[in-house]
């Protein structure tokens, strides 16, 4: 009887493994075929510039004497899509430039290490070769705060001010173990076709964008571009390396010293009244203005981590206050 049960159990396990292998193979093929189709419509909206032998994407617009440089957070597949609520509000008053780091948006992937000084040097080169002129007001979201602060450390004469939109402090990232498992899981779910299948279910796109206000402020064409970008860019090697080096990058910035001789405005989400649930984030956000000789914090009610998708008017107002000084 025991031998019979063992044989049945082995058969069940073999059946499950074979079924799983078939499903995964079908998923990878489905994703491969879908990505080939997506590539046909994935056309840069701005311009590509050669930086260190690879192409970086920059989308620009607006008018004025100051250029607002928009720095996206980690894992934000397409910065051009993500910052739509901001540059639409800025274009009548200032120039703006939305850049895609390597591995993001319409930029290539790169084999260069994702340490903070390499990233900042690439941004500086991109702004230079594309003909942008300082002074710049940098706007950094989430992990993008590190490159904005480091840019001001490396090129202080070019930076007029910084607005951090739910930007983490160097002290915060230096105290956290990098969550490298997250991009690995994300990458597997995309490459195996799981995410592409889930996009066919009503509410999935809005659900994974719950911290971006369910994409309510985006027009339909940008929602579609967000879907394609998510499928094409999520969990790539540059994103993984960025996360892996986040603590080291924060420590590099800490060693660079503070305060900076430029004004910094820190915009913090109240997470719909639940900011206190993350004590560490709340405390480090309160300390973040100390990175400037003239820093301030604003806690914005009724918002989540992608604060600019809930209160773009507030963010635009604070950007313009620094731009016209």
XYZ file of N, CA and C in Angstrom, residues 53 119 156 248 271 293:
18
model
N 28.577 56.084 -25.378
C 28.411 55.040 -26.371
C 27.017 54.440 -26.474
N 25.923 57.751 -12.682
C 24.588 58.207 -13.072
C 24.558 59.726 -13.233
N 27.521 72.568 -8.258
C 26.740 73.540 -7.479
C 26.389 74.809 -8.245
N 24.948 52.075 -0.961
C 26.285 52.599 -1.251
C 26.201 54.010 -1.824
N -0.187 59.902 3.015
C -0.679 58.527 2.852
C -2.097 58.384 3.395
N 20.497 75.133 3.285
C 20.554 76.288 4.172
C 19.184 76.946 4.305
